[in-house]
mmCIF file of C-alpha atoms in Angstrom:
data_model
loop_
_atom_site.group_PDB
_atom_site.id
_atom_site.type_symbol
_atom_site.label_atom_id
_atom_site.label_comp_id
_atom_site.label_asym_id
_atom_site.label_seq_id
_atom_site.Cartn_x
_atom_site.Cartn_y
_atom_site.Cartn_z
ATOM 1 C CA GLN C 3 -17.335 3.048 -10.478
ATOM 2 C CA VAL C 4 -14.636 4.063 -8.031
ATOM 3 C CA ARG C 5 -11.052 3.166 -8.844
ATOM 4 C CA LEU C 6 -7.676 3.334 -7.146
ATOM 5 C CA VAL C 7 -4.924 4.672 -9.397
ATOM 6 C CA GLU C 8 -1.286 4.072 -8.463
ATOM 7 C CA SER C 9 1.693 6.016 -9.772
ATOM 8 C CA GLY C 10 5.350 6.549 -8.964
ATOM 9 C CA GLY C 11 6.848 3.174 -9.761
ATOM 10 C CA GLY C 12 10.014 2.802 -11.780
ATOM 11 C CA SER C 13 13.520 1.453 -11.886
ATOM 12 C CA VAL C 14 16.147 2.394 -9.337
ATOM 13 C CA GLN C 15 19.483 1.112 -8.118
ATOM 14 C CA ALA C 16 19.869 -0.548 -4.745
ATOM 15 C CA GLY C 17 19.988 2.038 -1.987
ATOM 16 C CA GLY C 18 17.781 4.428 -3.914
ATOM 17 C CA SER C 19 14.319 5.784 -3.164
ATOM 18 C CA LEU C 20 10.908 5.919 -4.767
ATOM 19 C CA ARG C 21 7.597 7.420 -3.696
ATOM 20 C CA LEU C 22 4.380 5.697 -4.698
ATOM 21 C CA SER C 23 1.023 7.441 -4.761
ATOM 22 C CA CYS C 24 -2.510 6.082 -4.900
ATOM 23 C CA ALA C 25 -5.432 8.339 -5.750
ATOM 24 C CA VAL C 26 -9.118 7.567 -5.267
ATOM 25 C CA SER C 27 -11.119 8.383 -8.403
ATOM 26 C CA SER C 28 -14.291 9.450 -6.574
ATOM 27 C CA PRO C 29 -14.450 12.020 -3.744
ATOM 28 C CA THR C 30 -17.567 10.277 -2.394
ATOM 29 C CA TYR C 31 -15.685 7.049 -1.668
ATOM 30 C CA ARG C 32 -14.538 7.139 1.935
ATOM 31 C CA PRO C 33 -12.134 4.282 2.676
ATOM 32 C CA TYR C 34 -11.696 3.331 6.302
ATOM 33 C CA TYR C 35 -8.284 1.686 6.077
ATOM 34 C CA MET C 36 -5.858 1.572 3.161
ATOM 35 C CA GLY C 37 -2.754 -0.407 2.437
ATOM 36 C CA TRP C 38 0.071 -1.244 0.091
ATOM 37 C CA PHE C 39 0.769 -4.739 -1.118
ATOM 38 C CA ARG C 40 3.349 -6.201 -3.454
ATOM 39 C CA GLN C 41 3.659 -9.285 -5.569
ATOM 40 C CA ALA C 42 6.807 -10.585 -7.215
ATOM 41 C CA PRO C 43 6.677 -13.158 -10.030
ATOM 42 C CA GLY C 44 5.958 -16.610 -8.673
ATOM 43 C CA LYS C 45 5.230 -15.334 -5.168
ATOM 44 C CA GLU C 46 2.084 -14.616 -3.209
ATOM 45 C CA ARG C 47 0.812 -11.100 -2.723
ATOM 46 C CA GLU C 48 2.139 -9.774 0.578
ATOM 47 C CA GLY C 49 1.134 -6.856 2.729
ATOM 48 C CA VAL C 50 3.740 -4.103 2.975
ATOM 49 C CA ALA C 51 2.095 -1.379 5.045
ATOM 50 C CA ALA C 52 -1.372 -0.246 6.051
ATOM 51 C CA ILE C 53 -2.941 2.715 7.788
ATOM 52 C CA TYR C 54 -6.094 3.333 9.816
ATOM 53 C CA PRO C 55 -7.960 6.667 9.729
ATOM 54 C CA GLY C 56 -6.684 7.607 13.177
ATOM 55 C CA GLY C 57 -3.104 7.199 11.998
ATOM 56 C CA THR C 58 -2.353 3.761 13.409
ATOM 57 C CA ILE C 59 0.141 2.147 11.046
ATOM 58 C CA VAL C 60 1.375 -1.381 10.554
ATOM 59 C CA TYR C 61 4.412 -2.490 8.547
ATOM 60 C CA ALA C 62 5.722 -5.799 7.368
ATOM 61 C CA ASP C 63 8.939 -6.653 9.198
ATOM 62 C CA SER C 64 10.837 -6.673 5.914
ATOM 63 C CA VAL C 65 10.238 -2.940 5.336
ATOM 64 C CA LYS C 66 10.278 -1.485 8.856
ATOM 65 C CA GLY C 67 12.652 1.445 9.105
ATOM 66 C CA ARG C 68 12.855 1.807 5.324
ATOM 67 C CA PHE C 69 9.292 2.433 4.126
ATOM 68 C CA THR C 70 6.825 5.058 5.332
ATOM 69 C CA ILE C 71 3.106 4.996 4.601
ATOM 70 C CA SER C 72 0.966 8.110 4.808
ATOM 71 C CA ARG C 73 -2.466 9.331 3.803
ATOM 72 C CA ASP C 74 -3.800 12.815 3.230
ATOM 73 C CA SER C 75 -7.215 14.333 3.764
ATOM 74 C CA ALA C 76 -8.250 13.515 0.193
ATOM 75 C CA ASN C 77 -7.555 9.831 0.916
ATOM 76 C CA THR C 78 -4.538 9.824 -1.377
ATOM 77 C CA LEU C 79 -2.203 7.128 -0.111
ATOM 78 C CA TYR C 80 1.586 7.345 -0.285
ATOM 79 C CA LEU C 81 4.464 4.965 0.235
ATOM 80 C CA GLN C 82 7.916 6.468 0.641
ATOM 81 C CA MET C 83 10.454 3.738 -0.008
ATOM 82 C CA ASN C 84 14.077 4.341 1.001
ATOM 83 C CA SER C 85 17.145 2.106 1.038
ATOM 84 C CA LEU C 86 15.586 -0.062 -1.614
ATOM 85 C CA LYS C 87 16.883 -3.583 -2.124
ATOM 86 C CA PRO C 88 16.605 -5.929 -5.106
ATOM 87 C CA ASP C 89 14.204 -8.042 -3.007
ATOM 88 C CA ASP C 90 11.804 -5.098 -3.009
ATOM 89 C CA SER C 91 11.271 -5.534 -6.751
ATOM 90 C CA ALA C 92 7.611 -6.341 -7.386
ATOM 91 C CA MET C 93 4.314 -5.019 -8.649
ATOM 92 C CA TYR C 94 2.973 -2.745 -5.938
ATOM 93 C CA TYR C 95 -0.766 -2.481 -5.361
ATOM 94 C CA CYS C 96 -2.857 -0.015 -3.436
ATOM 95 C CA ALA C 97 -5.915 -1.363 -1.621
ATOM 96 C CA ALA C 98 -8.798 0.094 0.367
ATOM 97 C CA ASP C 99 -11.857 -0.962 2.305
ATOM 98 C CA THR C 100 -14.758 0.934 3.837
ATOM 99 C CA GLN C 101 -15.553 -1.503 6.654
ATOM 100 C CA PHE C 102 -14.725 -0.602 10.231
ATOM 101 C CA LYS C 103 -11.994 -2.670 11.844
ATOM 102 C CA TRP C 104 -10.379 -2.235 15.230
ATOM 103 C CA PRO C 105 -6.713 -1.225 15.257
ATOM 104 C CA GLY C 106 -4.859 -4.445 15.807
ATOM 105 C CA SER C 107 -6.877 -6.306 13.217
ATOM 106 C CA ASN C 108 -4.719 -7.937 10.596
ATOM 107 C CA ILE C 109 -5.052 -5.484 7.723
ATOM 108 C CA LEU C 110 -1.867 -6.707 6.095
ATOM 109 C CA ARG C 111 -3.784 -9.592 4.558
ATOM 110 C CA ALA C 112 -5.191 -9.209 1.049
ATOM 111 C CA SER C 113 -8.563 -10.701 1.995
ATOM 112 C CA ALA C 114 -9.263 -7.674 4.221
ATOM 113 C CA TYR C 115 -9.714 -5.412 1.184
ATOM 114 C CA ASN C 116 -12.478 -5.087 -1.378
ATOM 115 C CA LEU C 117 -10.992 -2.467 -3.703
ATOM 116 C CA TRP C 118 -7.691 -2.726 -5.539
ATOM 117 C CA GLY C 119 -5.652 -0.665 -7.936
ATOM 118 C CA GLN C 120 -4.040 -1.946 -11.122
ATOM 119 C CA GLY C 121 -0.522 -1.827 -9.714
ATOM 120 C CA THR C 122 2.719 -0.020 -10.427
ATOM 121 C CA GLN C 123 6.000 -1.797 -11.101
ATOM 122 C CA VAL C 124 9.049 -1.262 -8.914
ATOM 123 C CA THR C 125 12.374 -2.676 -10.070
ATOM 124 C CA VAL C 126 15.516 -2.422 -7.963
ATOM 125 C CA SER C 127 18.806 -3.374 -9.548
ATOM 126 C CA SER C 128 21.930 -4.396 -7.650
#
C-alpha cells in the first residue's frame, strides 16, 4: 500500500527556516497534484500550498512570500518555510491525488485529496 512519508519538522525560533519533505513510498504511484496542509490544536486543517504537474502553484494568503512548494521528478514534495512565525506552529501534512483537475480548481481544500501522510510537527517559538 502506497504511503506518503513526511520529514523535516522541528522546533525553531521566530524568523527561522525549516524545509519539509514528503516522499512517496511506491515508484508506481503517480500523483497528479500534491499539497501541504497544516492543523493546529483546536483548529481545522487548512491548505498551505499545492502544486500541479505542470508547475502551477497555489498558496494560502497567510504564507505567500514566505513559503515555497516544489516537487521533483520522483514526486518528492518539498516545502521551504522562511520567516516563520509562531502562528505557523502546527502539524504539517503532505497530501496527494491521482485525479486530473484543471489548474484553477481549488486544491487547497482537504476533500480534494485521497492520500495523506502521517504529519510532521512544526513548532515556532517567539
